[in-house]
Amino acid sequence: KFNVTRAALSRAVEKGDIEKLQRGLYGYIGREESEMHSFAEVSVRAKKGVICLLSALSYHNLTTQAPFQIWLSIKKNDRAPNIEYPSIKIVRTRDVTDLGVISTQVDGIPILVTDVERTIVDCFKFRNKIGIDVAIEALTEAKRANRLEQGKLWEYVKHYRMTNVMMPYMEIINYNG
C-alpha cells in the first residue's frame, strides 16, 4: 500500500525504528495503542471479516463483559483467517450482508463492525453461543442509553427473522423503560 520494500522494512526493524507485530503488520515502537487496537490487527488480516457479537458490544460500550477473544463474522464457505494473536472466535453466517455493518477506523486502520441495532439482533440470533443474559443486557443498556433507532432495529429484526424471539423482550423493556 505504501510502496515500501521488504528490505526497507527489514532494515527499519533491525534499527529499532519499527517492530514486526505479525506477518504483514508493522508498528512504530513506543506508539500509543488504543483499547480497540486488537480490532485493527484482526481487520488487517481478515479484510472481509466483520467484528460482531461480544466484540461489537464492547466497541459500542453496551456490555459489562470484556471479551477475551475477537468475535469475527465471515461467510459460511469462506476460509477462516490464520491469526495467532489476538485470539479470534469465528462466527459463520449464510449472508454477511452490508445491512447493519459500518466501516470505521481504529488507529488509522479501517475496520468493519456491526452497528448497535444489528449487534443486538445478532446477540439474540446467537443467544445459544453467548447467552441470553448478554443479549438482554445489551438490549436494556442500548435502550437506557437512548442508542436505539427503533425503525432500524425493526428492519433488522424482520430481515433476520428474529421477531418471535425478540418480541417478548422488547415489549418488557419498552414497558419498563
Short mmCIF file of C-alpha atoms in Angstrom, two decimals:
data_model
loop_
_atom_site.label_atom_id
_atom_site.label_comp_id
_atom_site.label_asym_id
_atom_site.label_seq_id
_atom_site.Cartn_x
_atom_site.Cartn_y
_atom_site.Cartn_z
CA LYS A 1 0.00 0.00 0.00
CA PHE A 2 2.82 2.41 0.86
CA ASN A 3 5.31 1.00 -1.70
CA VAL A 4 7.86 0.10 0.96
CA THR A 5 10.16 -2.78 0.05
CA ARG A 6 10.70 -5.78 2.27
CA ALA A 7 14.37 -4.85 2.53
CA ALA A 8 13.49 -1.37 3.80
CA LEU A 9 11.13 -2.87 6.37
CA SER A 10 13.80 -5.34 7.50
CA ARG A 11 16.34 -2.53 7.92
CA ALA A 12 13.85 -0.46 9.92
CA VAL A 13 13.14 -3.45 12.19
CA GLU A 14 16.90 -4.07 12.68
CA LYS A 15 17.50 -0.39 13.53
CA GLY A 16 14.66 -0.49 16.05
CA ASP A 17 12.53 2.11 14.29
CA ILE A 18 9.58 -0.24 13.92
CA GLU A 19 8.57 -3.65 15.19
CA LYS A 20 7.01 -6.56 13.37
CA LEU A 21 3.67 -7.29 15.03
CA GLN A 22 2.78 -10.22 12.79
CA ARG A 23 3.17 -11.24 9.17
CA GLY A 24 2.48 -8.17 7.06
CA LEU A 25 1.80 -5.88 10.03
CA TYR A 26 4.34 -3.46 11.47
CA GLY A 27 4.08 -0.72 14.08
CA TYR A 28 6.17 2.10 15.48
CA ILE A 29 7.96 1.28 18.71
CA GLY A 30 6.53 3.31 21.56
CA ARG A 31 3.29 4.05 19.74
CA GLU A 32 0.17 4.54 21.80
CA GLU A 33 -2.31 1.79 21.13
CA SER A 34 -5.98 2.33 21.70
CA GLU A 35 -8.11 -0.11 23.62
CA MET A 36 -9.53 -1.24 20.28
CA HIS A 37 -6.16 -1.89 18.62
CA SER A 38 -6.77 -5.65 18.52
CA PHE A 39 -9.77 -4.97 16.24
CA ALA A 40 -7.42 -3.23 13.82
CA GLU A 41 -4.93 -6.12 13.93
CA VAL A 42 -7.66 -8.63 13.10
CA SER A 43 -9.14 -6.43 10.36
CA VAL A 44 -5.78 -6.17 8.60
CA ARG A 45 -5.63 -9.98 8.35
CA ALA A 46 -9.35 -10.58 7.66
CA LYS A 47 -10.39 -7.86 5.24
CA LYS A 48 -13.92 -9.25 4.68
CA GLY A 49 -14.48 -10.18 8.33
CA VAL A 50 -16.92 -8.17 10.41
CA ILE A 51 -16.37 -7.53 14.12
CA CYS A 52 -19.55 -8.80 15.78
CA LEU A 53 -21.34 -10.05 18.91
CA LEU A 54 -19.36 -9.58 22.17
CA SER A 55 -16.61 -7.61 20.43
CA ALA A 56 -19.14 -5.28 18.80
CA LEU A 57 -20.89 -4.86 22.16
CA SER A 58 -17.54 -3.85 23.64
CA TYR A 59 -16.90 -1.46 20.73
CA HIS A 60 -20.28 0.22 21.33
CA ASN A 61 -19.87 0.18 25.16
CA LEU A 62 -23.01 -1.91 25.64
CA THR A 63 -21.65 -4.64 27.90
CA THR A 64 -20.01 -5.08 31.24
CA GLN A 65 -18.13 -8.13 29.95
CA ALA A 66 -14.66 -7.89 28.46
CA PRO A 67 -14.39 -10.46 25.66
CA PHE A 68 -11.12 -12.38 25.72
CA GLN A 69 -11.46 -13.16 22.00
CA ILE A 70 -12.29 -11.06 18.98
CA TRP A 71 -15.63 -12.25 17.56
CA LEU A 72 -15.45 -12.20 13.77
CA SER A 73 -18.26 -12.94 11.34
CA ILE A 74 -17.36 -14.46 7.97
CA LYS A 75 -19.35 -16.06 5.18
CA LYS A 76 -20.21 -19.71 5.65
CA ASN A 77 -17.88 -21.02 2.92
CA ASP A 78 -15.00 -18.55 3.35
CA ARG A 79 -11.69 -19.77 4.70
CA ALA A 80 -11.07 -18.71 8.28
CA PRO A 81 -8.11 -16.34 8.63
CA ASN A 82 -4.97 -17.77 10.20
CA ILE A 83 -4.41 -15.34 13.05
CA GLU A 84 -2.25 -16.31 16.01
CA TYR A 85 -2.78 -13.20 18.09
CA PRO A 86 -5.16 -11.80 19.13
CA SER A 87 -7.34 -14.85 19.63
CA ILE A 88 -10.42 -14.89 17.40
CA LYS A 89 -13.77 -16.64 17.56
CA ILE A 90 -15.26 -17.25 14.12
CA VAL A 91 -19.00 -17.00 13.56
CA ARG A 92 -20.07 -18.35 10.18
CA THR A 93 -23.20 -16.91 8.60
CA ARG A 94 -25.03 -17.52 5.36
CA ASP A 95 -25.05 -13.87 4.46
CA VAL A 96 -22.59 -11.36 5.77
CA THR A 97 -24.56 -8.55 4.19
CA ASP A 98 -23.80 -4.88 4.45
CA LEU A 99 -27.07 -4.47 6.34
CA GLY A 100 -26.10 -3.06 9.70
CA VAL A 101 -22.35 -3.08 9.02
CA ILE A 102 -20.45 0.15 9.46
CA SER A 103 -16.95 0.97 8.29
CA THR A 104 -14.87 2.96 10.74
CA GLN A 105 -11.21 3.39 11.67
CA VAL A 106 -9.21 2.28 14.67
CA ASP A 107 -5.67 3.64 14.91
CA GLY A 108 -5.94 4.68 11.26
CA ILE A 109 -6.84 1.17 10.09
CA PRO A 110 -10.27 0.56 8.52
CA ILE A 111 -12.44 -1.99 10.30
CA LEU A 112 -15.92 -3.37 9.69
CA VAL A 113 -18.18 -3.66 12.73
CA THR A 114 -21.89 -4.26 13.18
CA ASP A 115 -23.89 -1.21 14.26
CA VAL A 116 -25.77 -1.12 17.58
CA GLU A 117 -29.06 -2.46 16.23
CA ARG A 118 -27.50 -5.27 14.17
CA THR A 119 -25.30 -6.22 17.13
CA ILE A 120 -28.34 -6.62 19.36
CA VAL A 121 -30.23 -8.68 16.77
CA ASP A 122 -27.13 -10.88 16.30
CA CYS A 123 -26.90 -11.37 20.07
CA PHE A 124 -30.42 -12.77 20.11
CA LYS A 125 -29.75 -14.79 16.95
CA PHE A 126 -26.65 -16.37 18.51
CA ARG A 127 -28.03 -16.46 22.07
CA ASN A 128 -27.00 -20.11 22.42
CA LYS A 129 -23.36 -19.14 21.81
CA ILE A 130 -23.14 -16.05 24.01
CA GLY A 131 -26.04 -16.45 26.44
CA ILE A 132 -29.49 -14.89 26.51
CA ASP A 133 -28.47 -12.78 29.53
CA VAL A 134 -25.87 -10.98 27.40
CA ALA A 135 -28.45 -10.26 24.70
CA ILE A 136 -30.96 -8.92 27.23
CA GLU A 137 -28.28 -6.79 28.91
CA ALA A 138 -27.30 -5.31 25.53
CA LEU A 139 -30.89 -4.50 24.59
CA THR A 140 -31.57 -2.98 28.01
CA GLU A 141 -28.37 -0.91 28.02
CA ALA A 142 -28.91 0.38 24.48
CA LYS A 143 -32.47 1.40 25.35
CA ARG A 144 -31.35 3.04 28.62
CA ALA A 145 -28.57 4.96 26.86
CA ASN A 146 -31.01 6.04 24.13
CA ARG A 147 -28.79 4.46 21.46
CA LEU A 148 -31.50 2.51 19.60
CA GLU A 149 -33.17 3.62 16.39
CA GLN A 150 -36.47 1.73 16.62
CA GLY A 151 -37.11 1.79 12.85
CA LYS A 152 -33.71 0.37 12.06
CA LEU A 153 -33.99 -2.24 14.82
CA TRP A 154 -37.35 -3.47 13.49
CA GLU A 155 -35.95 -3.60 9.95
CA TYR A 156 -33.14 -5.89 11.15
CA VAL A 157 -35.45 -7.97 13.36
CA LYS A 158 -37.67 -8.69 10.34
CA HIS A 159 -34.78 -9.23 7.91
CA TYR A 160 -33.06 -11.75 10.18
CA ARG A 161 -36.38 -13.39 11.16
CA MET A 162 -36.00 -12.75 14.87
CA THR A 163 -39.45 -11.25 15.55
CA ASN A 164 -40.80 -14.18 17.58
CA VAL A 165 -37.61 -14.43 19.63
CA MET A 166 -37.13 -10.74 20.39
CA MET A 167 -40.73 -9.51 20.69
CA PRO A 168 -41.28 -10.54 24.35
CA TYR A 169 -38.03 -8.89 25.49
CA MET A 170 -38.68 -5.72 23.51
CA GLU A 171 -42.19 -5.43 24.96
CA ILE A 172 -40.90 -5.83 28.52
CA ILE A 173 -38.12 -3.28 28.01
CA ASN A 174 -40.48 -0.78 26.36
CA TYR A 175 -42.97 -1.29 29.21
CA ASN A 176 -40.31 -0.82 31.90
CA GLY A 177 -38.44 1.90 30.01
#
